[in-house]
XYZ file of C-alpha atoms in Angstrom:
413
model
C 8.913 -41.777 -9.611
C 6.293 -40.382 -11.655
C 6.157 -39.363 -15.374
C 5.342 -36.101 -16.096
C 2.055 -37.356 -17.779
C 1.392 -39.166 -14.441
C 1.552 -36.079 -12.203
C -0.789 -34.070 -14.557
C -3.258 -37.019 -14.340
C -3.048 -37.158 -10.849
C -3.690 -33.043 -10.394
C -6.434 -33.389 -12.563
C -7.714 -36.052 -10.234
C -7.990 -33.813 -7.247
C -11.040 -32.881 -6.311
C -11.953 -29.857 -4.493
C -14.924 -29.409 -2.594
C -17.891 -26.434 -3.619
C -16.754 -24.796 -0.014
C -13.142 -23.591 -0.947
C -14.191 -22.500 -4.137
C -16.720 -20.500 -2.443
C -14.263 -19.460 0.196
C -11.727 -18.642 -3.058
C -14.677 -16.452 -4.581
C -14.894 -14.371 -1.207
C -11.262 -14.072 -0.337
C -10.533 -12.705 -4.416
C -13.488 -10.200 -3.879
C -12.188 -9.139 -0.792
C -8.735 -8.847 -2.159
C -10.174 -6.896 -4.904
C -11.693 -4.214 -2.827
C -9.057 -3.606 -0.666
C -6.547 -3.099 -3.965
C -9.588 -0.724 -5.351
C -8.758 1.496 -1.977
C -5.370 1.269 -1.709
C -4.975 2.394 -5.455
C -7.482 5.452 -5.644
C -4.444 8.009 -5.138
C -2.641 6.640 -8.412
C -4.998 7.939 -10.889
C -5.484 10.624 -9.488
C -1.671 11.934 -9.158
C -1.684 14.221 -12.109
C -4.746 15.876 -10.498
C -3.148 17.136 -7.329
C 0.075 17.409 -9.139
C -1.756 20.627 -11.429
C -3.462 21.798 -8.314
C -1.571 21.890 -5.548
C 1.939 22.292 -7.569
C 3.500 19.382 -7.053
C 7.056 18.629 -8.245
C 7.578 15.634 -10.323
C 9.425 13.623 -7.030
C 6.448 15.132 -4.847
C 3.510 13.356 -7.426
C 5.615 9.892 -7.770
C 5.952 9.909 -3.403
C 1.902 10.589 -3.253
C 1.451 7.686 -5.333
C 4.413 5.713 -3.693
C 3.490 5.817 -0.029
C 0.600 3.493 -0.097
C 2.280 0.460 -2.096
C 5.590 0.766 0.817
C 3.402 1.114 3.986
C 0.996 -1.535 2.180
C 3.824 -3.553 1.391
C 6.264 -3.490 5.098
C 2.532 -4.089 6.515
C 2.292 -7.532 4.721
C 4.778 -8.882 6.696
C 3.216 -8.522 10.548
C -0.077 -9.529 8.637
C 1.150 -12.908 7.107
C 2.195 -13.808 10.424
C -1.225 -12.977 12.075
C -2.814 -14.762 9.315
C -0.841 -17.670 10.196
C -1.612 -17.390 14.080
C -5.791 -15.989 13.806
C -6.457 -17.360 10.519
C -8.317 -15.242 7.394
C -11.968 -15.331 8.841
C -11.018 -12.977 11.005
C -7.842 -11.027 9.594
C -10.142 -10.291 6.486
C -12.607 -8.566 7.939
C -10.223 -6.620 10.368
C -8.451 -5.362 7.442
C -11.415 -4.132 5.758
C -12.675 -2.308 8.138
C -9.233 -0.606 9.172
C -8.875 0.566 5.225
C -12.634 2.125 5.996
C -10.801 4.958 8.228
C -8.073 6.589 6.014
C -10.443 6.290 2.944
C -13.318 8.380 4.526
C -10.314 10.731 5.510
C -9.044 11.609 2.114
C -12.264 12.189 0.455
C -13.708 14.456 3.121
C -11.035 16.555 4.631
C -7.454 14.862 3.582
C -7.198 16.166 -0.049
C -6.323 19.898 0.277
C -2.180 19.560 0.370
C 0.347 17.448 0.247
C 0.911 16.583 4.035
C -2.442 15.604 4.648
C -2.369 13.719 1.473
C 0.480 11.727 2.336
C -0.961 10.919 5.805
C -3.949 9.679 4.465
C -2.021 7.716 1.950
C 0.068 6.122 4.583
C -2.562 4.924 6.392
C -4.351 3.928 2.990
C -1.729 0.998 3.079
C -3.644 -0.573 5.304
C -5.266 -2.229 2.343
C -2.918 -3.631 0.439
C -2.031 -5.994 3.037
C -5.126 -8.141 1.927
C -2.730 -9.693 0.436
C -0.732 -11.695 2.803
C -4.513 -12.578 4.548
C -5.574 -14.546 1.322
C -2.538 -16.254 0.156
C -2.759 -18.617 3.445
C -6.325 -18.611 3.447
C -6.712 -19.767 0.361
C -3.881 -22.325 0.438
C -4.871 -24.320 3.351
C -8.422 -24.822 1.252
C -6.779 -26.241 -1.417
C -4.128 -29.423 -2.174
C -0.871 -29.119 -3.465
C -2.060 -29.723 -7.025
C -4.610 -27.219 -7.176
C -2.826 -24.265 -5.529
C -1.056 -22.867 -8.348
C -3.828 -22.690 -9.692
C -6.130 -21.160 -7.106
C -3.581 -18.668 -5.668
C -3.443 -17.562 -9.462
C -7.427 -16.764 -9.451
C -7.066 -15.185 -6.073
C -4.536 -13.069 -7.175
C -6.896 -11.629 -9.869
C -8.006 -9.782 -7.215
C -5.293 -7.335 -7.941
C -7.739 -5.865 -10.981
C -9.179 -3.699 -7.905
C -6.807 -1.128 -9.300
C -8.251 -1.434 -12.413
C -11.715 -0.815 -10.743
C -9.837 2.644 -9.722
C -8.352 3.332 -12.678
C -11.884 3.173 -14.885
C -13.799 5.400 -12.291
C -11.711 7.237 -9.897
C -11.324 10.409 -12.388
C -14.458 10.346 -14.164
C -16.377 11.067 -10.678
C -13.899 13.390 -9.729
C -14.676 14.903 -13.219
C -18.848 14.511 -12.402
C -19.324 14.741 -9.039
C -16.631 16.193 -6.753
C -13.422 14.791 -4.748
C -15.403 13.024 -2.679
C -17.619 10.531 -4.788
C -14.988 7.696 -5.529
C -14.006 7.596 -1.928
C -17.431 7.576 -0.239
C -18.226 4.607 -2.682
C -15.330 2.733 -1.958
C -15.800 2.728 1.807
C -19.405 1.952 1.342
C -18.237 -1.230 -0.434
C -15.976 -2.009 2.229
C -18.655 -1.889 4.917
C -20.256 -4.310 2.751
C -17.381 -6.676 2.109
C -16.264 -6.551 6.165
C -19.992 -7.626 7.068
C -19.904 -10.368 4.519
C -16.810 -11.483 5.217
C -17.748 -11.593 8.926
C -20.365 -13.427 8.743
C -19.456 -16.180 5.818
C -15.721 -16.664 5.678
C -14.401 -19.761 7.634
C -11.291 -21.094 8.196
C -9.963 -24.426 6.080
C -10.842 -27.846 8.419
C -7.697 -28.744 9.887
C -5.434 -25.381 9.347
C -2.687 -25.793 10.823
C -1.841 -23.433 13.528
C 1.653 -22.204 14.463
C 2.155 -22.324 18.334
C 5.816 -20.577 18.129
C 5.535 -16.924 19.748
C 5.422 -14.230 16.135
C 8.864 -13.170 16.527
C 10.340 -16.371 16.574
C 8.111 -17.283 13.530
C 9.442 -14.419 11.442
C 13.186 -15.657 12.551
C 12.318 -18.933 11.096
C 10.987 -17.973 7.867
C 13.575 -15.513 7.427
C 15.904 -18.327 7.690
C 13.854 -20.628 4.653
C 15.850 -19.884 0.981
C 12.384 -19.924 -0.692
C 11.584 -16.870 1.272
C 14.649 -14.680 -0.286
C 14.223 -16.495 -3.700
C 10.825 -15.705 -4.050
C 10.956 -12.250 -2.634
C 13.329 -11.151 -5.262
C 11.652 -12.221 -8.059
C 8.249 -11.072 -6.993
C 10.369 -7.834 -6.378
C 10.547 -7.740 -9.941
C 7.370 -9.314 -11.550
C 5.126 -8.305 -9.159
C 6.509 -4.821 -8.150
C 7.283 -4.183 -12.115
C 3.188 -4.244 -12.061
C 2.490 -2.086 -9.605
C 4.943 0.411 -10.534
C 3.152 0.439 -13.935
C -0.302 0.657 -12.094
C 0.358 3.986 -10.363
C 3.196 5.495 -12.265
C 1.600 4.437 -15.935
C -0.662 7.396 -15.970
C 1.938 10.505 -15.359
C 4.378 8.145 -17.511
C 1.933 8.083 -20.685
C 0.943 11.760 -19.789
C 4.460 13.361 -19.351
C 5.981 11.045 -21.682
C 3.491 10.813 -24.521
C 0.806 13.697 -23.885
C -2.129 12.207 -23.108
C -4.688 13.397 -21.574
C -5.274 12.284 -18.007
C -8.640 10.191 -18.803
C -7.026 8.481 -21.788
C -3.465 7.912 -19.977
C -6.033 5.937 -16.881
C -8.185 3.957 -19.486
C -4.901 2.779 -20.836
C -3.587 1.873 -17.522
C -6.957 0.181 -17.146
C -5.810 -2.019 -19.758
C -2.545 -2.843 -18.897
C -3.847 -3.448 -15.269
C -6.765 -5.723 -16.785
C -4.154 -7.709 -18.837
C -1.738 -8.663 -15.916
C -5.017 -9.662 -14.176
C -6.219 -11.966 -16.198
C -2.621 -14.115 -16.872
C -1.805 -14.473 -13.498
C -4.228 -17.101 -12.696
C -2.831 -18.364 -16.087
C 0.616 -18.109 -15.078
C -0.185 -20.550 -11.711
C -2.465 -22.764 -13.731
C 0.634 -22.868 -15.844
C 3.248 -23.643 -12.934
C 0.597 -26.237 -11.830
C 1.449 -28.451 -15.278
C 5.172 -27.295 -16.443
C 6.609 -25.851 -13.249
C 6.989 -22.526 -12.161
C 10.402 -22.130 -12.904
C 9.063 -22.686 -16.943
C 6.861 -19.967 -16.145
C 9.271 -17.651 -14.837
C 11.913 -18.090 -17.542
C 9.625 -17.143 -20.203
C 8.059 -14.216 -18.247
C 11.219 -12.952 -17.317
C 12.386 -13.340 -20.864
C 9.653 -11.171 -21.993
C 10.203 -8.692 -19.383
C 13.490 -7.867 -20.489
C 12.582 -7.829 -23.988
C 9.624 -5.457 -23.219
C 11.200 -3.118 -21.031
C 14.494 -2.798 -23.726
C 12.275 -1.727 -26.322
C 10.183 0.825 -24.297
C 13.422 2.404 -22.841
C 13.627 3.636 -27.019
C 10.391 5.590 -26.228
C 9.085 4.173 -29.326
C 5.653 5.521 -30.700
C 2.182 3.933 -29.264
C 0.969 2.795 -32.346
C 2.164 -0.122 -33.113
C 5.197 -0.610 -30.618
C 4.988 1.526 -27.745
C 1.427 -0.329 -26.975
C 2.636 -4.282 -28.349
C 5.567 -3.434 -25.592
C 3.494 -2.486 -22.891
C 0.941 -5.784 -23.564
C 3.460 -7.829 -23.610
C 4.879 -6.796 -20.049
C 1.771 -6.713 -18.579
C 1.317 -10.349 -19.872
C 4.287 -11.130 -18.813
C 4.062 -9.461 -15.020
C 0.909 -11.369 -14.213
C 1.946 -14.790 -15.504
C 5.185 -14.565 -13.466
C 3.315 -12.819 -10.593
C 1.100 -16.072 -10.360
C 4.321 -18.645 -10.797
C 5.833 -16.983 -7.934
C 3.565 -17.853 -5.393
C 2.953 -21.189 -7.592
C 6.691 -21.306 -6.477
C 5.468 -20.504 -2.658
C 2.731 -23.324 -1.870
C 5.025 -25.774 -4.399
C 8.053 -25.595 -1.197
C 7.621 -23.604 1.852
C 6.422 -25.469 5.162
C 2.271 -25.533 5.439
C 2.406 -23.864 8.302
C 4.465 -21.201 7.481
C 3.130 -20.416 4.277
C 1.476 -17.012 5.589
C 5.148 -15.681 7.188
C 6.073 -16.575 3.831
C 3.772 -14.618 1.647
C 4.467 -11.366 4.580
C 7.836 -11.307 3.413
C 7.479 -12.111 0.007
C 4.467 -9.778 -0.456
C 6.518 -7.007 1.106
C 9.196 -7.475 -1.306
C 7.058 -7.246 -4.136
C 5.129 -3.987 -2.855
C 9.017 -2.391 -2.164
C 9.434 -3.138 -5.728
C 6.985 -1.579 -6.672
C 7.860 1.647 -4.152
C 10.864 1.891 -5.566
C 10.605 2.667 -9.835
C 7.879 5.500 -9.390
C 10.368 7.753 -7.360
C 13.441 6.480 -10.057
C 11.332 7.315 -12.683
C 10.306 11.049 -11.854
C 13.770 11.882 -10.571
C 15.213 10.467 -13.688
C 12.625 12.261 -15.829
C 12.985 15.634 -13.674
C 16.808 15.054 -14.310
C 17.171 14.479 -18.134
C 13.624 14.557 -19.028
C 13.701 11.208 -20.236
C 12.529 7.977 -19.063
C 15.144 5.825 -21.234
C 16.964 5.049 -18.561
C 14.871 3.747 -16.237
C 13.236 1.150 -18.491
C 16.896 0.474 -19.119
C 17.424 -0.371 -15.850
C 14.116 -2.659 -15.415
C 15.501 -4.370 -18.471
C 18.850 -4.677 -16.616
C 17.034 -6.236 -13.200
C 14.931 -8.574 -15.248
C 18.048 -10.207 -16.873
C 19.460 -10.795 -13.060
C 16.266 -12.351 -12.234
C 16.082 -14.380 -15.231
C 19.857 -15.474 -14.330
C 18.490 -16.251 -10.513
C 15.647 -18.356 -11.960
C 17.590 -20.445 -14.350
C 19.791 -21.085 -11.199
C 19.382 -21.101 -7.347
C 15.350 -21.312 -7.977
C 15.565 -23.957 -10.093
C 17.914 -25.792 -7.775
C 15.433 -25.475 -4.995
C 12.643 -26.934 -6.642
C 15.161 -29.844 -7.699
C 15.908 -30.832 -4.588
C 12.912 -29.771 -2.463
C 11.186 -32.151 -0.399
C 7.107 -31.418 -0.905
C 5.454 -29.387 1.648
C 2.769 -31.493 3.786
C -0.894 -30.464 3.030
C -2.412 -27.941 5.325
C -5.919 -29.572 4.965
């Protein structure tokens, strides 16, 4: 068996051809604009909350709709991923995200029924998630994927693209400014990634009709293990990423372009740790990873559920969850390529995806009905801080007993 030392010698051995780094470089952009789409109703929620008199439940389900429909999507769109491959499930996702974005900017903004069609069909783009994670694996070995799947899943600072400009051209130029730019960008990205994207040499290719596929992974522990705990790191970031503006608004009483540039931040923060968390899992193991994420999390969210003040501890808490939400975010699928079957590992990121989206669907509307009941948010920090320790518990555990005993997942290239 090998040391320790050995295996790191031997990752850093790998080489990796110019071609899937170029192919890593498309599918992150890609992933990027798709999140920018899917995420320019968040900043925006305070907006139509003021002028269209929304209820606090009403403004968190605006924001909410696009993160479940993008997240239940994921799951079909793994699958297909697995069966047609990313050259052409990226481009057929950026184009479909083209539709509901030209809607909501031109016509789909004056009340809350055609705001929350619009949004659901805005989900469409956060499925680009469950096209990359398989496209990018199969370009990459073993040893390299944490690592890779961590850059690619940088992409997710698309909402931080949204976050810095969706409100100031509101602000300049009108309703419709952010969302004619974004689909102009997506015309841009489809084309490319039409023309350039290719498939890794060798993919392998499931043969087993989609439904049966979907039985089968549902069936694979690593696909509930790593669902809940990207239910928790990864939806714990997106809940912050739309709800973090009417949190730091209601909550603290900022205004609306200060409470986005400080979601910016968080956003930006997570981004840039999770390829450090799966360069991370890549030399210590994800499980490592995890435990001190998780750790963090819970530690975080306790102190924030005090409603300190922003300066100092208010903003060291929220830092340190977004650091911690990325680096875990990145172990977990770290976690993915490290045991699940090559050929499965897009049914795999569906489900998984989807449970981290639902996680994030989930704390917006807890948060506003909690605040519209008590006019607090104490206790729903509490209970992040309370679903962070069961996760932590789940790591040290069942996870940790998978990776023990797993048997290494053939390469895909």
């Amino acid at each position: 068996m090998l040391q320790p030392s050995s295996k790191q010698n031997e990752a850093t051995a790998v080489s990796v051809s110019g071609r899937a780094w170029l192919m890593l470089a498309l599918a992150t952009v890609g992933f990027a604009v798709n999140f920018w789409a899917w995420a320019l109703l968040s900043p925006l929620g305070p907006h139509f909350k003021d002028s269209l008199q929304l209820t606090s439940f009403q403004q968190s389900l605006l924001v909410a709709v696009p993160v479940v429909v993008g997240s239940l999507g994921r799951i079909p769109v793994g699958a297909l991923t697995d069966r047609f491959g990313g050259r052409v499930m990226f481009p057929l996702v950026s184009a479909a995200t083209i539709v509901p974005v030209l809607y909501l900017g031109l016509a789909g903004h004056s009340s809350l029924a055609a705001l929350l069609a619009g949004g659901f069909f805005l989900g469409i783009g956060g499925t680009a998630f469950a096209v990359g994670v398989p496209f990018v694996s199969a370009w990459f070995p073993p040893e390299r994927r944490g690592l890779a799947i961590g850059i690619f899943g940088a992409g997710m600072g698309g909402t931080a693209i949204s976050a810095l400009t969706t409100v100031k051209l509101v602000t300049a130029h009108g309703m419709a400014d952010p969302f004619l730019i974004t689909a102009a960008v997506l015309v841009v990205y489809a084309v490319v990634a039409a023309l350039v994207l290719r498939d890794a040499p060798g993919r392998t290719v499931p043969t087993e009709p989609l439904a049966g596929r979907l039985a089968t992974t549902l069936r694979l522990g690593i696909t509930w293990q790593a669902s809940a705990l990207y239910a928790v790191v990864f939806g714990g970031y997106v809940a912050f990423s739309v709800y973090l503006p009417t949190y730091l608004k209601t909550g603290y009483g900022l205004a609306q372009t200060d409470a986005a540039n400080r979601m910016a931040g968080f956003v930006l923060l997570a981004v840039a740790m999770r390829p450090i968390g799966g360069w991370l899992s890549d030399r210590i193991g994800p499980v490592r990873v995890l435990t001190v994420s998780l750790t963090v999390v819970l530690a975080g969210a306790f102190a924030q559920a005090f409603t300190p003040d922003l300066a100092p501890i208010g903003t060291i808490a929220f830092l340190a969850l977004a650091a911690a939400l990325g680096a875990g975010s990145g172990a977990v699928f770290a976690l993915v390529a490290l045991i699940a079957p090559a050929n499965q590992v897009g049914s795999v990121t569906g489900v998984v995806g989807a449970a981290g989206g639902l996680g994030g669907f989930i704390p917006p509307l807890v948060m506003g009905s909690l605040y519209g009941a008590y006019g607090s948010y104490a206790l729903g920090l509490a209970l992040l801080a309370a679903v962070a320790a069961a996760a932590l518990t789940l790591t040290g555990t069942g996870v940790r007993q998978s990776v023990t005993r797993r048997v290494p997942a053939p390469q895909a290239n």
